[in-house]
Amino acid sequence: MNYRAVIVSDLHLGTKDSKAKEFIEFLEKHPTDLLILNGDIVDGWALNRGTKWKKQHTNAISKILKVSNKTKVIWIRGNHDEFLAEFIGMHFGNIEIREDYVISNHYVFHGDVIDVFITKYKWLAKIGSVGYDFALWLNRWYNRYRVWRGLPYQSISREIKAGVKAATSYINDFEIAAIKMASKHGCQGVICGHIHQPADLMINGARYLNSGDWVENRTAILLDYQDKFTIFKL
Protein backbone atom coordinates (compact mmCIF):
# COMPACT_ATOMS: atom_id res chain seq x y z
CA MET A 1 0.00 0.00 0.00
CA ASN A 2 1.23 3.47 -0.90
CA TYR A 3 0.40 6.16 1.68
CA ARG A 4 -0.43 9.79 1.09
CA ALA A 5 1.79 10.73 4.04
CA VAL A 6 3.89 9.13 6.76
CA ILE A 7 4.64 11.22 9.86
CA VAL A 8 7.41 10.28 12.28
CA SER A 9 9.18 12.11 15.09
CA ASP A 10 11.70 11.77 17.88
CA LEU A 11 14.13 9.35 16.30
CA HIS A 12 16.96 10.91 18.34
CA LEU A 13 19.78 9.78 16.09
CA GLY A 14 23.04 10.09 17.97
CA THR A 15 21.78 8.33 21.10
CA LYS A 16 22.28 4.69 22.06
CA ASP A 17 18.56 4.06 22.35
CA SER A 18 17.57 5.35 18.92
CA LYS A 19 15.91 2.50 17.01
CA ALA A 20 17.54 3.49 13.73
CA LYS A 21 17.58 -0.02 12.25
CA GLU A 22 13.88 -0.58 12.91
CA PHE A 23 13.11 2.90 11.53
CA ILE A 24 14.87 2.04 8.25
CA GLU A 25 12.89 -1.20 7.98
CA PHE A 26 9.68 0.73 8.64
CA LEU A 27 10.39 3.19 5.81
CA GLU A 28 11.11 0.34 3.43
CA LYS A 29 7.77 -1.31 4.19
CA HIS A 30 5.66 1.87 4.09
CA PRO A 31 6.13 3.71 0.78
CA THR A 32 4.66 7.20 0.82
CA ASP A 33 4.21 10.26 -1.37
CA LEU A 34 5.11 12.57 1.52
CA LEU A 35 7.41 11.94 4.48
CA ILE A 36 7.07 14.36 7.41
CA LEU A 37 9.90 14.29 9.94
CA ASN A 38 8.26 16.04 12.87
CA GLY A 39 11.29 17.07 14.91
CA ASP A 40 14.07 15.59 17.06
CA ILE A 41 15.29 13.36 14.26
CA VAL A 42 18.92 14.12 15.19
CA ASP A 43 19.66 14.66 18.90
CA GLY A 44 22.01 17.64 18.94
CA TRP A 45 21.78 17.91 22.74
CA ALA A 46 23.09 14.37 23.20
CA LEU A 47 25.86 14.88 20.65
CA ASN A 48 26.94 18.04 22.49
CA ARG A 49 27.18 15.93 25.66
CA GLY A 50 29.60 13.61 23.87
CA THR A 51 27.46 10.66 22.74
CA LYS A 52 28.83 8.73 19.78
CA TRP A 53 27.40 8.85 16.28
CA LYS A 54 27.14 5.28 15.01
CA LYS A 55 26.98 3.66 11.60
CA GLN A 56 23.29 2.85 12.04
CA HIS A 57 22.60 6.57 12.54
CA THR A 58 24.39 7.34 9.28
CA ASN A 59 22.36 4.58 7.61
CA ALA A 60 19.12 6.20 8.79
CA ILE A 61 20.11 9.58 7.33
CA SER A 62 21.18 7.85 4.12
CA LYS A 63 17.76 6.16 3.96
CA ILE A 64 15.97 9.49 4.34
CA LEU A 65 18.12 10.98 1.56
CA LYS A 66 17.38 7.98 -0.65
CA VAL A 67 13.63 8.34 0.01
CA SER A 68 13.89 12.04 -0.89
CA ASN A 69 15.08 11.15 -4.41
CA LYS A 70 11.48 10.27 -5.31
CA THR A 71 9.46 11.55 -2.35
CA LYS A 72 8.86 15.00 -0.92
CA VAL A 73 10.27 15.27 2.62
CA ILE A 74 9.22 17.91 5.14
CA TRP A 75 11.66 18.15 8.06
CA ILE A 76 10.18 20.15 10.94
CA ARG A 77 12.54 21.60 13.52
CA GLY A 78 12.41 20.12 17.01
CA ASN A 79 14.15 21.28 20.17
CA HIS A 80 16.85 18.59 19.98
CA ASP A 81 17.55 19.41 16.31
CA GLU A 82 17.25 23.16 16.84
CA PHE A 83 20.33 23.61 14.65
CA LEU A 84 17.82 23.49 11.78
CA ALA A 85 16.37 26.87 12.84
CA GLU A 86 18.74 28.85 10.59
CA PHE A 87 17.63 26.78 7.58
CA ILE A 88 13.85 27.26 8.00
CA GLY A 89 12.24 27.75 4.60
CA MET A 90 15.20 26.34 2.67
CA HIS A 91 15.18 23.37 0.30
CA PHE A 92 17.91 20.77 0.03
CA GLY A 93 16.93 18.79 -3.03
CA ASN A 94 13.51 17.38 -2.25
CA ILE A 95 13.84 18.09 1.49
CA GLU A 96 12.21 21.24 2.86
CA ILE A 97 13.02 22.56 6.35
CA ARG A 98 9.94 23.93 8.11
CA GLU A 99 8.69 25.18 11.46
CA ASP A 100 5.26 23.66 10.90
CA TYR A 101 2.98 22.26 8.20
CA VAL A 102 -0.71 21.69 7.46
CA ILE A 103 -2.13 18.50 5.98
CA SER A 104 -5.78 17.37 5.76
CA ASN A 105 -6.85 20.25 8.03
CA HIS A 106 -4.39 19.09 10.72
CA TYR A 107 -1.72 21.42 12.04
CA VAL A 108 1.66 19.64 12.26
CA PHE A 109 4.36 20.94 14.62
CA HIS A 110 6.88 19.31 16.92
CA GLY A 111 5.40 20.59 20.17
CA ASP A 112 8.31 22.20 22.00
CA VAL A 113 6.91 25.72 21.47
CA ILE A 114 4.08 24.96 23.93
CA ASP A 115 6.41 23.36 26.48
CA VAL A 116 7.11 25.88 29.26
CA PHE A 117 10.30 24.02 30.24
CA ILE A 118 11.65 24.50 26.72
CA THR A 119 10.47 28.07 26.15
CA LYS A 120 11.29 29.53 29.58
CA TYR A 121 13.52 27.05 31.39
CA LYS A 122 15.66 25.46 28.71
CA TRP A 123 18.44 24.68 31.20
CA LEU A 124 15.95 22.67 33.27
CA ALA A 125 14.78 20.79 30.17
CA LYS A 126 18.38 19.82 29.42
CA ILE A 127 18.81 18.49 32.97
CA GLY A 128 15.62 16.49 32.44
CA SER A 129 17.05 15.13 29.21
CA VAL A 130 20.07 13.79 31.09
CA GLY A 131 17.72 12.15 33.61
CA TYR A 132 15.78 10.53 30.79
CA ASP A 133 19.05 9.24 29.31
CA PHE A 134 19.83 7.63 32.69
CA ALA A 135 16.38 6.00 32.77
CA LEU A 136 17.00 4.58 29.30
CA TRP A 137 20.45 3.31 30.36
CA LEU A 138 18.84 1.57 33.35
CA ASN A 139 16.19 0.23 31.01
CA ARG A 140 18.81 -1.38 28.73
CA TRP A 141 20.51 -3.28 31.56
CA TYR A 142 17.22 -4.31 33.16
CA ASN A 143 15.98 -5.78 29.89
CA ARG A 144 19.26 -7.62 29.28
CA TYR A 145 18.58 -9.33 32.59
CA ARG A 146 14.99 -10.07 31.49
CA VAL A 147 16.24 -11.59 28.22
CA TRP A 148 18.61 -13.80 30.24
CA ARG A 149 15.63 -14.89 32.36
CA GLY A 150 13.52 -15.52 29.24
CA LEU A 151 11.13 -12.67 30.07
CA PRO A 152 9.57 -10.17 27.60
CA TYR A 153 10.71 -6.57 27.17
CA GLN A 154 9.45 -4.13 29.81
CA SER A 155 10.04 -0.37 29.73
CA ILE A 156 11.00 1.03 33.13
CA SER A 157 11.15 4.62 31.90
CA ARG A 158 7.70 4.43 30.30
CA GLU A 159 6.17 2.98 33.47
CA ILE A 160 7.81 5.65 35.62
CA LYS A 161 6.34 8.39 33.42
CA ALA A 162 2.90 6.77 33.39
CA GLY A 163 2.90 6.40 37.17
CA VAL A 164 3.92 9.95 38.08
CA LYS A 165 0.89 12.19 38.61
CA ALA A 166 2.78 15.34 37.61
CA ALA A 167 3.80 13.74 34.32
CA THR A 168 0.20 12.74 33.61
CA SER A 169 -0.97 16.28 34.32
CA TYR A 170 1.78 17.67 32.06
CA ILE A 171 0.68 15.43 29.18
CA ASN A 172 -2.96 16.48 29.59
CA ASP A 173 -2.00 20.17 29.58
CA PHE A 174 0.21 19.60 26.53
CA GLU A 175 -2.64 17.97 24.60
CA ILE A 176 -5.05 20.83 25.33
CA ALA A 177 -2.42 23.46 24.42
CA ALA A 178 -1.73 21.61 21.14
CA ILE A 179 -5.43 21.67 20.24
CA LYS A 180 -5.46 25.43 20.89
CA MET A 181 -2.48 25.84 18.55
CA ALA A 182 -4.38 24.01 15.82
CA SER A 183 -7.40 26.26 16.31
CA LYS A 184 -5.16 29.35 16.05
CA HIS A 185 -4.05 28.11 12.64
CA GLY A 186 -7.60 27.40 11.48
CA CYS A 187 -7.28 23.60 11.72
CA GLN A 188 -9.62 21.04 13.26
CA GLY A 189 -6.84 18.67 14.32
CA VAL A 190 -3.23 18.66 15.44
CA ILE A 191 -0.25 16.33 14.99
CA CYS A 192 2.67 16.55 17.45
CA GLY A 193 5.68 14.66 18.67
CA HIS A 194 7.96 15.87 21.49
CA ILE A 195 6.48 14.05 24.52
CA HIS A 196 7.12 10.49 23.22
CA GLN A 197 3.53 9.43 23.92
CA PRO A 198 1.68 8.08 20.84
CA ALA A 199 -1.98 9.08 20.93
CA ASP A 200 -5.16 9.44 18.91
CA LEU A 201 -7.74 11.38 20.93
CA MET A 202 -10.76 13.64 20.52
CA ILE A 203 -10.45 16.70 22.77
CA ASN A 204 -13.14 19.38 22.83
CA GLY A 205 -14.34 18.26 19.41
CA ALA A 206 -10.87 18.36 17.83
CA ARG A 207 -8.52 15.50 17.02
CA TYR A 208 -5.17 15.21 18.76
CA LEU A 209 -2.56 12.90 17.24
CA ASN A 210 0.93 12.24 18.51
CA SER A 211 3.45 10.21 16.52
CA GLY A 212 5.28 8.96 19.63
CA ASP A 213 8.95 8.14 19.09
CA TRP A 214 11.59 5.72 17.80
CA VAL A 215 13.33 5.35 21.16
CA GLU A 216 10.82 3.28 23.13
CA ASN A 217 7.49 3.10 21.28
CA ARG A 218 8.54 2.74 17.59
CA THR A 219 5.39 4.44 16.34
CA ALA A 220 4.31 6.63 13.44
CA ILE A 221 1.20 8.19 11.89
CA LEU A 222 -0.04 6.97 8.52
CA LEU A 223 -2.39 8.92 6.24
CA ASP A 224 -4.06 7.00 3.41
CA TYR A 225 -5.78 8.34 0.31
CA GLN A 226 -9.19 8.18 1.98
CA ASP A 227 -7.90 10.89 4.37
CA LYS A 228 -7.79 8.40 7.25
CA PHE A 229 -5.12 8.81 9.92
CA THR A 230 -3.96 5.73 11.84
CA ILE A 231 -1.29 5.11 14.46
CA PHE A 232 1.33 2.55 13.43
CA LYS A 233 3.10 0.59 16.16
CA LEU A 234 5.90 -1.87 15.45
PDB file of C-alpha atoms in Angstrom, residues 47-166:
ATOM      1  CA  LEU A  47      25.858  14.876  20.651  1.00  0.00           C
ATOM      2  CA  ASN A  48      26.943  18.036  22.490  1.00  0.00           C
ATOM      3  CA  ARG A  49      27.176  15.926  25.657  1.00  0.00           C
ATOM      4  CA  GLY A  50      29.596  13.612  23.875  1.00  0.00           C
ATOM      5  CA  THR A  51      27.465  10.665  22.743  1.00  0.00           C
ATOM      6  CA  LYS A  52      28.831   8.728  19.781  1.00  0.00           C
ATOM      7  CA  TRP A  53      27.395   8.854  16.281  1.00  0.00           C
ATOM      8  CA  LYS A  54      27.135   5.280  15.010  1.00  0.00           C
ATOM      9  CA  LYS A  55      26.976   3.663  11.604  1.00  0.00           C
ATOM     10  CA  GLN A  56      23.291   2.846  12.043  1.00  0.00           C
ATOM     11  CA  HIS A  57      22.601   6.567  12.538  1.00  0.00           C
ATOM     12  CA  THR A  58      24.386   7.338   9.276  1.00  0.00           C
ATOM     13  CA  ASN A  59      22.359   4.581   7.609  1.00  0.00           C
ATOM     14  CA  ALA A  60      19.115   6.204   8.786  1.00  0.00           C
ATOM     15  CA  ILE A  61      20.107   9.580   7.334  1.00  0.00           C
ATOM     16  CA  SER A  62      21.179   7.846   4.116  1.00  0.00           C
ATOM     17  CA  LYS A  63      17.762   6.163   3.956  1.00  0.00           C
ATOM     18  CA  ILE A  64      15.971   9.493   4.342  1.00  0.00           C
ATOM     19  CA  LEU A  65      18.119  10.976   1.557  1.00  0.00           C
ATOM     20  CA  LYS A  66      17.376   7.977  -0.651  1.00  0.00           C
ATOM     21  CA  VAL A  67      13.632   8.336   0.007  1.00  0.00           C
ATOM     22  CA  SER A  68      13.888  12.038  -0.890  1.00  0.00           C
ATOM     23  CA  ASN A  69      15.076  11.148  -4.405  1.00  0.00           C
ATOM     24  CA  LYS A  70      11.483  10.272  -5.314  1.00  0.00           C
ATOM     25  CA  THR A  71       9.459  11.545  -2.345  1.00  0.00           C
ATOM     26  CA  LYS A  72       8.858  15.003  -0.920  1.00  0.00           C
ATOM     27  CA  VAL A  73      10.266  15.270   2.621  1.00  0.00           C
ATOM     28  CA  ILE A  74       9.215  17.914   5.141  1.00  0.00           C
ATOM     29  CA  TRP A  75      11.660  18.153   8.058  1.00  0.00           C
ATOM     30  CA  ILE A  76      10.177  20.151  10.940  1.00  0.00           C
ATOM     31  CA  ARG A  77      12.539  21.603  13.515  1.00  0.00           C
ATOM     32  CA  GLY A  78      12.406  20.117  17.014  1.00  0.00           C
ATOM     33  CA  ASN A  79      14.146  21.281  20.166  1.00  0.00           C
ATOM     34  CA  HIS A  80      16.849  18.592  19.980  1.00  0.00           C
ATOM     35  CA  ASP A  81      17.552  19.409  16.307  1.00  0.00           C
ATOM     36  CA  GLU A  82      17.246  23.155  16.839  1.00  0.00           C
ATOM     37  CA  PHE A  83      20.332  23.613  14.645  1.00  0.00           C
ATOM     38  CA  LEU A  84      17.820  23.493  11.780  1.00  0.00           C
ATOM     39  CA  ALA A  85      16.370  26.866  12.838  1.00  0.00           C
ATOM     40  CA  GLU A  86      18.739  28.846  10.592  1.00  0.00           C
ATOM     41  CA  PHE A  87      17.630  26.779   7.584  1.00  0.00           C
ATOM     42  CA  ILE A  88      13.850  27.258   8.003  1.00  0.00           C
ATOM     43  CA  GLY A  89      12.244  27.752   4.598  1.00  0.00           C
ATOM     44  CA  MET A  90      15.200  26.335   2.671  1.00  0.00           C
ATOM     45  CA  HIS A  91      15.176  23.367   0.295  1.00  0.00           C
ATOM     46  CA  PHE A  92      17.909  20.767   0.034  1.00  0.00           C
ATOM     47  CA  GLY A  93      16.935  18.794  -3.028  1.00  0.00           C
ATOM     48  CA  ASN A  94      13.506  17.379  -2.252  1.00  0.00           C
ATOM     49  CA  ILE A  95      13.838  18.086   1.490  1.00  0.00           C
ATOM     50  CA  GLU A  96      12.213  21.239   2.857  1.00  0.00           C
ATOM     51  CA  ILE A  97      13.016  22.561   6.347  1.00  0.00           C
ATOM     52  CA  ARG A  98       9.937  23.927   8.107  1.00  0.00           C
ATOM     53  CA  GLU A  99       8.695  25.183  11.457  1.00  0.00           C
ATOM     54  CA  ASP A 100       5.261  23.664  10.900  1.00  0.00           C
ATOM     55  CA  TYR A 101       2.980  22.258   8.203  1.00  0.00           C
ATOM     56  CA  VAL A 102      -0.715  21.692   7.463  1.00  0.00           C
ATOM     57  CA  ILE A 103      -2.132  18.496   5.978  1.00  0.00           C
ATOM     58  CA  SER A 104      -5.781  17.374   5.761  1.00  0.00           C
ATOM     59  CA  ASN A 105      -6.851  20.247   8.028  1.00  0.00           C
ATOM     60  CA  HIS A 106      -4.387  19.087  10.719  1.00  0.00           C
ATOM     61  CA  TYR A 107      -1.716  21.416  12.041  1.00  0.00           C
ATOM     62  CA  VAL A 108       1.658  19.639  12.263  1.00  0.00           C
ATOM     63  CA  PHE A 109       4.361  20.939  14.616  1.00  0.00           C
ATOM     64  CA  HIS A 110       6.883  19.310  16.924  1.00  0.00           C
ATOM     65  CA  GLY A 111       5.402  20.587  20.175  1.00  0.00           C
ATOM     66  CA  ASP A 112       8.307  22.203  22.005  1.00  0.00           C
ATOM     67  CA  VAL A 113       6.912  25.723  21.474  1.00  0.00           C
ATOM     68  CA  ILE A 114       4.084  24.955  23.932  1.00  0.00           C
ATOM     69  CA  ASP A 115       6.408  23.355  26.481  1.00  0.00           C
ATOM     70  CA  VAL A 116       7.112  25.880  29.258  1.00  0.00           C
ATOM     71  CA  PHE A 117      10.302  24.022  30.238  1.00  0.00           C
ATOM     72  CA  ILE A 118      11.654  24.505  26.718  1.00  0.00           C
ATOM     73  CA  THR A 119      10.466  28.071  26.150  1.00  0.00           C
ATOM     74  CA  LYS A 120      11.290  29.529  29.579  1.00  0.00           C
ATOM     75  CA  TYR A 121      13.519  27.051  31.393  1.00  0.00           C
ATOM     76  CA  LYS A 122      15.663  25.459  28.707  1.00  0.00           C
ATOM     77  CA  TRP A 123      18.445  24.676  31.195  1.00  0.00           C
ATOM     78  CA  LEU A 124      15.951  22.666  33.272  1.00  0.00           C
ATOM     79  CA  ALA A 125      14.778  20.792  30.173  1.00  0.00           C
ATOM     80  CA  LYS A 126      18.382  19.820  29.424  1.00  0.00           C
ATOM     81  CA  ILE A 127      18.807  18.487  32.966  1.00  0.00           C
ATOM     82  CA  GLY A 128      15.615  16.491  32.444  1.00  0.00           C
ATOM     83  CA  SER A 129      17.048  15.135  29.206  1.00  0.00           C
ATOM     84  CA  VAL A 130      20.073  13.794  31.089  1.00  0.00           C
ATOM     85  CA  GLY A 131      17.722  12.151  33.608  1.00  0.00           C
ATOM     86  CA  TYR A 132      15.779  10.528  30.787  1.00  0.00           C
ATOM     87  CA  ASP A 133      19.053   9.237  29.313  1.00  0.00           C
ATOM     88  CA  PHE A 134      19.833   7.631  32.689  1.00  0.00           C
ATOM     89  CA  ALA A 135      16.381   6.004  32.773  1.00  0.00           C
ATOM     90  CA  LEU A 136      17.000   4.578  29.303  1.00  0.00           C
ATOM     91  CA  TRP A 137      20.455   3.312  30.361  1.00  0.00           C
ATOM     92  CA  LEU A 138      18.842   1.572  33.350  1.00  0.00           C
ATOM     93  CA  ASN A 139      16.186   0.231  31.006  1.00  0.00           C
ATOM     94  CA  ARG A 140      18.811  -1.379  28.731  1.00  0.00           C
ATOM     95  CA  TRP A 141      20.506  -3.285  31.564  1.00  0.00           C
ATOM     96  CA  TYR A 142      17.224  -4.315  33.163  1.00  0.00           C
ATOM     97  CA  ASN A 143      15.984  -5.780  29.892  1.00  0.00           C
ATOM     98  CA  ARG A 144      19.260  -7.617  29.275  1.00  0.00           C
ATOM     99  CA  TYR A 145      18.576  -9.330  32.594  1.00  0.00           C
ATOM    100  CA  ARG A 146      14.986 -10.074  31.495  1.00  0.00           C
ATOM    101  CA  VAL A 147      16.240 -11.593  28.221  1.00  0.00           C
ATOM    102  CA  TRP A 148      18.614 -13.799  30.235  1.00  0.00           C
ATOM    103  CA  ARG A 149      15.630 -14.889  32.357  1.00  0.00           C
ATOM    104  CA  GLY A 150      13.525 -15.521  29.236  1.00  0.00           C
ATOM    105  CA  LEU A 151      11.127 -12.670  30.065  1.00  0.00           C
ATOM    106  CA  PRO A 152       9.566 -10.174  27.600  1.00  0.00           C
ATOM    107  CA  TYR A 153      10.709  -6.570  27.174  1.00  0.00           C
ATOM    108  CA  GLN A 154       9.454  -4.126  29.811  1.00  0.00           C
ATOM    109  CA  SER A 155      10.042  -0.365  29.728  1.00  0.00           C
ATOM    110  CA  ILE A 156      11.005   1.028  33.129  1.00  0.00           C
ATOM    111  CA  SER A 157      11.146   4.625  31.903  1.00  0.00           C
ATOM    112  CA  ARG A 158       7.703   4.432  30.295  1.00  0.00           C
ATOM    113  CA  GLU A 159       6.166   2.976  33.467  1.00  0.00           C
ATOM    114  CA  ILE A 160       7.808   5.646  35.618  1.00  0.00           C
ATOM    115  CA  LYS A 161       6.342   8.391  33.417  1.00  0.00           C
ATOM    116  CA  ALA A 162       2.901   6.766  33.393  1.00  0.00           C
ATOM    117  CA  GLY A 163       2.898   6.402  37.170  1.00  0.00           C
ATOM    118  CA  VAL A 164       3.921   9.952  38.075  1.00  0.00           C
ATOM    119  CA  LYS A 165       0.894  12.191  38.612  1.00  0.00           C
ATOM    120  CA  ALA A 166       2.784  15.340  37.610  1.00  0.00           C
TER     121      ALA A 166
END
